[in-house]
Amino acid sequence: MPSLDRRRARCHICAWESIMSADRPYFLTTPIYYVNDLPHLGHAYTTVACDVVARFMRLDGHRVKFLTGTDEHGQKVERSAQAAGLTPQQFTDRISGAFRDMTGLLNISHDDFIRTTEPRHVRGVQALWQELERRGEIYLGRFAGWYSVRDEAFYDESELVGGPTGAKIAPTGAEVEWLEEENYFFRLSAWQDRLLAFYEANPDAVAPRSRRNEVLSFVKGGLKDLSISRTSFSWGIPVPGNPRHVIYVWLDALANYITALGYPETDQEEFSTFWPASLHMVGKDILRFHTVYWHGFLMAAGIAPPKRVFAHGWWTVEGRKMSKSLGNFIPPHELVDKYGLDPVRYFMLRELPFGSDGDFSHRAVVGRLNGDLANDFGNLAQRVLAMINRNCAAAVPEPAPFTAADDRLLGDAGSLLDRVRPLIADQAFNVALETIWRVVAEANRYVDEQAPWALRRTDPARMGTVLYVLAEILRHLGIVTQPFVPAAAASLLDQLAVPPEARAFADLAARLPPRRPLPAPHGIFPRFVDTEAAD
């Protein structure tokens, strides 16, 4: 086909893909991060996981909207600002900026970053309040009960235990204090049966299964009406018609997922296209807010709940949740500065099942970097590309007919996406990476069995075929690993001279054109040497 015809064909394909992706929207969100302190490894973990999903879905032809942002109201923020000698707005500007910087540090591909102090959000929250009030879901009463400022959450007496100083402690480890004040209440108790019916009809709406069971147990235990306003502090969104009250921080915060889509304009394209959300990704400690309170608010306002909420586990240090107050806080930039960005991204999602807790150690990072990345994948790419550069005139070799061994390996790579796709849909990131690395292992075995360095002397044509097969395997691996290690994958694809417009999953069906010139190869995952790396 002449080059002009190829360009025209590509334009038609791109136009068709654009039409198809418009019919396949995918909206995912990180939690709305609370700005009482700077981001740590736990925040990075959630954000990178969401980024992997967003990149994967875009490469798979979906029209993606990926939202992150910061939750900036509440008593805890007000107290933290006072302790820092700043106004709440000054304090939130600084901490929100640190979260925005984290997205740049981690190469996050988000489409929107919302702050709950933005006018678009304030307007949407007040509209949601008014809609709930119009439907008779809110009433004025008086609250008396246990409240955790750290968690910005109310707890029942039955959930508390005694602390070493005599204070009562919430399940999260936070101290609670007795609170009595006039509040507005949301009629959460009226939604108990309808929430249970929703969970029953949508078994994948809360994941993993252990978290779904927690939610079911909590709701079946009986729901009480929820206090949704406060009068004992002022840093919040005023209640419409009664500004002496500010809206409860979780009603305020959770609403970001719809205010970012233009709520209350539900007939506009953004909202009608992307809601209900395909996936809310949250930490297990805020599961109740995202699957009970949020679903209740939405259903009461006549809005569909999100399709899926996945609650992941925590990174711990010596078995304890990461926290600045405990002295085990790990800033993301320290890891990136030490190990590099893509190795950190890979480690976080490969080391443990996403729904489980896992203990962090520097030795484990080095093990993954030098084992999986440098020795397995990096070494495969380096020696294949170096052999092509030296023995095939620095161009994609011309293959002869494939053998059964060639077809097996090419078939294994060709079916890789079909095996990985359902794992990403289930947020089984570690299993997805294990699946990809099995192809890496098979390719390394193929290199050793075929010994192209020996074929160079005995059967140059066969050497060319072997190296072509391996180059094609590297192309598949480069494309499929883009969501996890985007910079390294891009470097590998550059070295295979794969143009940027030919790196989507739809392009996996193509093959490398023989005789295409290739640039000089260089390593994608250098080994890490640090005698001080330890647990």
XYZ file of C-alpha atoms in Angstrom:
535
model
C 0.000 0.000 0.000
C 1.463 3.429 -0.833
C 2.397 5.507 2.188
C -0.382 8.038 1.498
C -2.962 5.249 1.452
C -1.537 3.878 4.710
C -1.889 7.297 6.336
C -5.481 7.587 5.128
C -6.272 4.101 6.395
C -4.748 4.975 9.762
C -6.879 8.141 9.947
C -10.036 6.087 9.274
C -8.998 3.580 11.954
C -8.330 6.390 14.471
C -11.721 7.966 13.704
C -13.429 4.580 14.207
C -11.543 3.987 17.468
C -12.633 7.446 18.671
C -16.277 6.583 17.951
C -15.938 3.224 19.697
C -14.225 4.668 22.792
C -16.987 7.272 23.172
C -19.369 4.346 23.718
C -17.097 2.795 26.357
C -16.717 5.408 29.114
C -14.747 4.546 32.224
C -14.699 6.860 35.252
C -12.392 6.028 38.134
C -11.340 7.926 41.213
C -8.767 7.881 43.936
C -10.126 8.655 47.386
C -10.400 12.369 48.002
C -7.224 12.745 50.078
C -7.498 14.491 53.426
C -5.035 17.355 53.808
C -4.217 17.164 57.494
C -0.640 16.136 56.570
C 1.749 15.505 53.684
C 1.328 12.487 51.352
C 3.075 9.211 52.215
C 3.568 5.790 50.621
C -0.047 4.793 51.271
C -1.326 7.701 49.201
C 1.172 6.870 46.458
C 0.012 3.237 46.473
C -3.628 4.078 45.820
C -2.795 6.719 43.236
C -0.451 4.487 41.228
C -3.000 1.650 41.280
C -5.638 3.981 39.836
C -3.158 5.238 37.266
C -2.484 1.675 36.102
C -6.215 1.116 35.602
C -6.643 4.444 33.794
C -3.723 3.794 31.433
C -4.858 0.221 30.793
C -8.396 1.273 29.959
C -7.217 4.021 27.594
C -4.931 1.579 25.791
C -7.876 -0.832 25.595
C -10.045 1.711 23.775
C -12.076 3.217 26.606
C -12.911 6.886 27.016
C -11.414 7.437 30.455
C -11.899 10.123 33.058
C -9.524 9.754 36.002
C -10.171 11.979 39.030
C -8.086 12.696 42.088
C -8.008 15.599 44.529
C -8.007 16.828 48.107
C -10.560 17.009 50.929
C -9.907 20.300 52.694
C -12.632 20.967 55.270
C -13.302 19.718 58.779
C -12.301 20.103 62.393
C -9.046 18.203 61.999
C -7.873 20.566 59.248
C -8.914 23.577 61.307
C -6.880 22.315 64.296
C -3.869 21.386 62.129
C -3.866 24.871 60.616
C -3.992 26.453 64.058
C -1.063 24.299 65.193
C 0.929 25.427 62.140
C 0.140 29.092 62.737
C -1.752 29.370 59.445
C -5.293 30.081 58.338
C -7.158 26.991 57.150
C -7.007 28.230 53.555
C -3.252 28.830 53.744
C -2.748 25.412 55.276
C -4.874 23.599 52.695
C -3.207 25.472 49.827
C 0.161 24.163 51.013
C -0.847 20.545 51.642
C -3.032 20.277 48.547
C -0.051 21.530 46.558
C 2.022 18.662 47.970
C -0.571 16.138 46.761
C -0.593 17.739 43.335
C 3.207 17.543 43.299
C 2.950 13.843 44.144
C 0.960 13.202 40.971
C 3.790 14.727 38.945
C 6.440 12.784 40.844
C 4.646 9.474 40.183
C 3.808 10.187 36.511
C 0.071 10.056 37.180
C -2.177 10.495 34.135
C -5.209 12.013 35.887
C -7.667 14.129 33.919
C -8.884 16.282 36.794
C -7.701 17.349 40.244
C -10.497 18.702 42.415
C -10.242 20.598 45.690
C -13.235 20.724 48.012
C -12.596 24.440 48.562
C -13.239 25.167 44.853
C -16.434 27.075 43.974
C -17.617 24.301 41.605
C -17.520 21.846 44.496
C -19.120 24.146 47.077
C -21.988 24.872 44.689
C -22.516 21.167 43.995
C -22.464 20.148 47.677
C -25.023 22.766 48.613
C -27.200 21.630 45.689
C -26.981 18.027 46.927
C -27.977 19.152 50.427
C -30.963 21.023 49.037
C -32.026 18.005 46.964
C -31.878 15.733 50.025
C -33.790 18.335 52.030
C -36.401 18.689 49.271
C -36.954 14.915 49.345
C -37.467 14.917 53.119
C -34.215 13.053 53.882
C -32.822 15.648 56.337
C -34.162 16.819 59.685
C -32.868 18.996 62.551
C -32.118 17.305 65.873
C -29.547 17.047 68.626
C -26.504 14.774 68.551
C -24.930 13.170 71.609
C -22.261 10.534 71.016
C -18.647 9.590 70.413
C -16.710 11.389 67.683
C -13.158 11.000 66.387
C -11.604 14.215 65.122
C -8.761 12.260 63.473
C -11.167 10.069 61.499
C -13.872 12.740 61.188
C -16.235 9.900 62.073
C -18.936 8.987 64.576
C -18.695 5.679 66.454
C -21.152 3.611 68.422
C -20.259 2.741 72.015
C -20.062 -0.946 71.032
C -17.218 -0.220 68.598
C -14.920 1.368 71.180
C -12.271 -0.103 73.465
C -10.415 1.361 76.426
C -7.002 2.925 75.773
C -3.935 2.849 78.045
C -4.690 6.331 79.381
C -8.365 5.600 79.978
C -9.498 7.293 76.767
C -11.891 5.464 74.493
C -10.367 4.230 71.233
C -12.039 3.712 67.842
C -11.338 0.611 65.680
C -8.817 2.712 63.711
C -6.769 3.435 66.853
C -7.931 7.044 67.059
C -9.134 8.573 70.325
C -12.768 9.640 70.462
C -14.396 12.421 72.414
C -17.952 12.891 73.643
C -19.830 15.396 71.514
C -23.191 17.065 72.121
C -24.566 19.697 69.746
C -27.496 20.638 67.535
C -27.090 18.847 64.192
C -28.948 18.086 61.035
C -29.454 14.364 60.465
C -29.715 12.239 57.338
C -32.356 9.480 57.485
C -29.825 6.696 56.896
C -31.878 4.155 58.849
C -34.631 4.360 56.234
C -32.229 3.068 53.568
C -31.043 -0.103 55.305
C -33.205 -2.558 53.350
C -32.651 -0.761 50.053
C -28.893 -0.782 50.571
C -28.949 -4.505 51.286
C -31.044 -5.047 48.163
C -28.490 -3.094 46.129
C -25.579 -5.181 47.435
C -27.541 -8.367 46.704
C -28.337 -7.285 43.153
C -24.771 -6.084 42.526
C -22.393 -8.655 44.053
C -19.291 -6.975 42.564
C -20.203 -3.492 43.818
C -18.007 -3.895 46.919
C -14.678 -5.703 46.669
C -12.771 -7.730 47.637
C -15.220 -10.252 49.056
C -13.896 -9.879 52.616
C -14.714 -6.150 52.518
C -18.140 -6.835 51.031
C -18.835 -9.135 53.971
C -17.792 -6.368 56.396
C -20.227 -3.942 54.777
C -23.077 -6.442 54.785
C -22.455 -7.224 58.444
C -22.408 -3.548 59.388
C -25.638 -2.736 57.550
C -27.450 -5.847 58.766
C -26.479 -4.840 62.321
C -28.824 -1.867 61.999
C -28.277 1.643 60.682
C -28.876 4.786 62.698
C -29.587 8.208 61.279
C -26.361 10.070 60.554
C -25.365 13.500 61.842
C -24.460 15.576 58.760
C -23.738 19.041 60.155
C -21.564 20.601 62.838
C -21.737 23.840 64.827
C -18.623 23.532 67.025
C -16.257 24.754 64.280
C -16.595 26.900 61.162
C -14.154 25.540 58.544
C -16.606 23.924 56.183
C -19.330 24.544 53.621
C -22.267 26.437 55.185
C -25.616 24.671 55.293
C -27.982 26.420 52.856
C -30.428 28.541 54.829
C -28.662 28.009 58.163
C -25.004 29.121 57.917
C -24.477 28.584 61.654
C -24.043 24.934 60.641
C -21.347 23.582 58.340
C -21.895 20.427 56.323
C -20.366 17.233 57.750
C -16.985 16.718 56.157
C -17.800 13.289 54.705
C -20.986 14.433 52.943
C -18.902 17.328 51.629
C -15.934 15.153 50.634
C -17.798 12.256 49.026
C -19.722 14.608 46.796
C -16.503 15.476 44.929
C -17.049 12.407 42.749
C -20.144 14.033 41.231
C -19.293 17.725 41.552
C -16.231 17.044 39.364
C -18.685 15.901 36.682
C -20.702 19.114 36.915
C -23.402 18.155 39.449
C -26.120 19.433 39.805
C -26.206 19.685 35.975
C -26.928 15.967 35.583
C -28.135 16.353 31.990
C -24.782 17.731 30.814
C -22.391 15.507 28.835
C -19.766 14.955 31.547
C -22.248 13.679 34.110
C -24.446 11.699 31.730
C -21.391 10.074 30.115
C -19.363 9.104 33.161
C -21.808 8.567 36.039
C -22.210 6.131 37.706
C -18.508 5.755 38.371
C -16.887 2.566 37.114
C -14.537 2.344 40.098
C -13.870 4.125 43.384
C -10.512 3.005 44.785
C -10.199 3.489 48.562
C -8.245 2.314 51.579
C -9.983 -0.198 53.819
C -10.276 2.342 56.643
C -12.758 4.475 54.683
C -14.828 1.624 53.246
C -17.910 2.363 55.341
C -18.079 5.958 54.150
C -17.844 4.936 50.490
C -20.237 1.984 50.522
C -22.846 2.821 53.158
C -23.043 6.577 53.673
C -22.199 7.514 50.067
C -24.596 4.987 48.577
C -27.287 6.153 50.988
C -26.783 9.821 50.089
C -26.896 9.053 46.372
C -29.925 6.786 46.454
C -31.789 9.281 48.607
C -31.023 12.018 46.063
C -32.219 9.866 43.168
C -28.708 9.222 41.822
C -27.336 5.778 40.938
C -24.524 4.476 43.207
C -21.065 3.740 41.763
C -20.635 0.422 39.976
C -17.732 -0.758 42.123
C -15.795 0.238 45.228
C -12.523 -1.594 45.862
C -10.932 -1.272 49.309
C -7.244 -2.156 49.343
C -5.041 -2.976 52.312
C -2.340 -0.944 54.029
C 1.385 -0.809 53.714
C 2.710 -1.357 57.188
C 6.134 -0.888 58.723
C 6.949 -3.479 61.367
C 3.296 -4.463 61.352
C 1.920 -0.975 62.054
C -0.005 1.308 59.706
C 2.198 4.027 58.253
C 1.762 7.281 60.153
C 3.846 10.368 60.798
C 2.827 10.287 64.450
C 4.301 6.766 64.752
C 7.576 7.814 63.143
C 7.317 5.298 60.288
C 6.241 7.770 57.620
C 7.818 7.137 54.161
C 7.568 10.090 51.745
C 7.160 8.921 48.121
C 9.981 11.153 46.861
C 12.522 9.314 49.031
C 11.718 6.012 47.312
C 11.660 7.529 43.834
C 14.947 9.349 44.429
C 16.602 6.152 45.641
C 15.216 3.486 43.297
C 13.706 5.303 40.330
C 10.037 5.825 39.515
C 9.139 2.760 37.463
C 10.790 0.311 39.884
C 8.768 1.858 42.726
C 5.540 1.649 40.701
C 6.284 -1.989 39.863
C 7.169 -2.946 43.425
C 4.035 -1.451 44.974
C 1.708 -3.472 42.750
C 3.741 -6.678 42.449
C 4.747 -7.329 46.039
C 1.367 -8.208 47.593
C -2.262 -8.900 46.701
C -3.974 -5.543 46.343
C -6.700 -6.240 48.894
C -4.275 -7.351 51.610
C -1.929 -5.640 54.039
C 1.799 -5.965 53.475
C 4.921 -5.011 55.387
C 7.328 -2.678 53.612
C 11.060 -3.298 53.484
C 13.864 -1.776 51.418
C 15.325 -5.245 50.904
C 12.126 -6.344 49.190
C 12.286 -3.353 46.838
C 15.873 -4.188 45.862
C 14.926 -7.838 45.376
C 12.157 -6.960 42.941
C 14.280 -4.357 41.155
C 17.301 -6.582 40.619
C 15.409 -9.851 40.187
C 12.243 -9.188 38.201
C 13.251 -5.973 36.465
C 17.027 -5.972 35.884
C 17.808 -9.711 35.678
C 14.624 -10.967 33.994
C 13.013 -8.278 31.828
C 15.902 -5.822 31.523
C 18.482 -8.461 30.662
C 16.157 -10.051 28.093
C 15.695 -6.726 26.308
C 19.369 -5.788 26.502
C 20.817 -8.974 25.085
C 18.210 -9.367 22.315
C 18.543 -5.777 21.127
C 22.342 -5.909 21.390
C 22.477 -9.082 19.263
C 20.217 -7.502 16.636
C 22.376 -4.390 16.623
C 25.595 -6.387 16.148
C 24.433 -9.188 13.865
C 21.465 -7.854 11.859
C 22.795 -4.495 10.627
C 20.892 -2.703 13.433
C 17.532 -3.484 11.812
C 14.580 -5.803 12.480
C 15.719 -9.145 11.032
C 13.925 -10.923 8.201
C 12.321 -14.130 9.564
C 12.204 -17.475 7.808
C 9.174 -19.778 8.391
C 8.499 -20.253 12.083
C 9.086 -23.505 13.945
C 6.730 -25.015 16.528
C 8.837 -23.459 19.305
C 8.534 -20.045 17.636
C 4.767 -20.371 17.266
C 4.356 -21.441 20.908
C 6.145 -18.371 22.225
C 4.428 -16.011 19.785
C 1.083 -17.547 20.713
C 1.824 -17.131 24.404
C 2.543 -13.436 23.884
C -0.404 -13.022 21.533
C -2.861 -14.291 24.156
C -1.309 -12.292 27.001
C -3.738 -9.371 26.867
C -6.749 -11.695 27.090
C -5.304 -13.194 30.273
C -4.388 -9.845 31.834
C -7.584 -7.921 31.016
C -9.893 -9.696 33.537
C -7.210 -9.418 36.219
C -7.081 -5.630 35.841
C -10.886 -5.538 35.947
C -10.673 -7.378 39.286
C -7.813 -5.153 40.542
C -5.603 -8.255 40.830
C -2.492 -6.278 39.908
C 0.051 -8.675 41.386
C -1.462 -11.614 39.489
C -1.493 -9.559 36.271
C 2.228 -8.863 36.691
C 2.945 -12.506 37.504
C 1.139 -13.433 34.279
C 3.210 -10.970 32.240
C 6.439 -12.137 33.843
C 5.680 -15.735 32.910
C 6.048 -14.627 29.280
C 9.318 -12.905 30.243
C 10.508 -16.194 31.740
C 9.446 -18.187 28.673
C 11.304 -15.745 26.420
C 14.473 -16.094 28.496
C 14.214 -19.897 28.272
C 13.708 -19.618 24.519
C 16.885 -17.522 24.211
C 18.898 -20.123 26.116
C 17.428 -23.037 24.140
C 17.814 -21.445 20.719
C 21.274 -19.930 21.439
C 21.265 -17.317 18.664
C 24.918 -16.485 19.397
C 25.807 -19.989 18.224
C 23.418 -19.847 15.269
C 25.294 -16.806 14.011
C 28.062 -19.192 12.876
C 26.064 -22.314 12.002
C 22.718 -21.008 10.643
C 22.501 -17.222 10.170
C 18.990 -17.436 8.686
C 17.716 -19.275 11.743
C 19.456 -16.724 13.975
C 17.509 -13.971 12.209
C 14.228 -15.793 12.782
C 14.956 -16.347 16.470
C 15.872 -12.703 16.965
C 12.766 -11.600 15.048
C 10.569 -13.721 17.339
C 12.261 -12.237 20.392
C 11.904 -8.681 19.080
C 8.208 -9.343 18.544
C 7.890 -10.705 22.103
C 9.584 -7.547 23.403
C 7.096 -5.430 21.440
C 4.195 -7.272 23.089
C 5.765 -6.929 26.526
C 6.487 -3.248 25.940
C 2.901 -2.509 24.990
C 1.281 -4.549 27.770
C 3.562 -3.196 30.527
C 2.902 0.463 29.644
C 0.287 0.941 32.408
C 2.697 -0.304 35.093
C 6.103 1.061 34.013
C 5.250 3.727 31.430
C 8.682 5.326 31.061
C 10.584 2.023 30.791
C 8.007 0.588 28.392
C 8.239 3.702 26.225
C 12.033 3.380 26.173
C 11.777 -0.252 25.066
C 9.265 0.564 22.329
C 11.461 3.438 21.169
C 14.353 0.976 20.810
C 12.098 -1.232 18.676
C 11.187 1.822 16.567
C 7.488 1.343 17.349
C 5.860 4.717 16.587
C 3.812 6.355 19.365
C 0.587 5.932 17.404
C 1.112 2.141 17.212
C 1.279 1.371 20.939
C -2.388 0.751 21.836
C -3.647 -2.729 22.612
C -5.375 -2.810 19.230
C -1.909 -2.631 17.666
C -0.806 -5.915 19.258
C -2.250 -7.797 16.285
C 0.306 -6.209 13.952
C 3.877 -7.434 13.545
C 7.213 -5.656 13.424
C 8.133 -4.891 9.797
C 11.409 -6.597 8.796
C 14.361 -4.374 7.877
C 13.068 -1.463 9.982
C 16.190 0.378 11.280
C 16.639 0.297 15.050
C 18.521 2.766 17.249
C 21.476 1.776 19.403
C 20.190 -0.211 22.412
C 20.491 0.853 26.032
C 19.340 -0.636 29.325
C 15.799 -0.089 30.599
C 16.234 -1.465 34.135
C 19.785 -1.091 35.499
C 20.742 -3.103 38.549
C 20.566 -1.404 41.931
C 23.572 -1.699 44.243
C 23.256 -0.487 47.820
C 25.075 -2.217 50.657
C 22.889 -0.352 53.147
C 19.566 -1.755 51.860
C 17.976 -3.585 54.754
C 14.633 -4.317 56.312
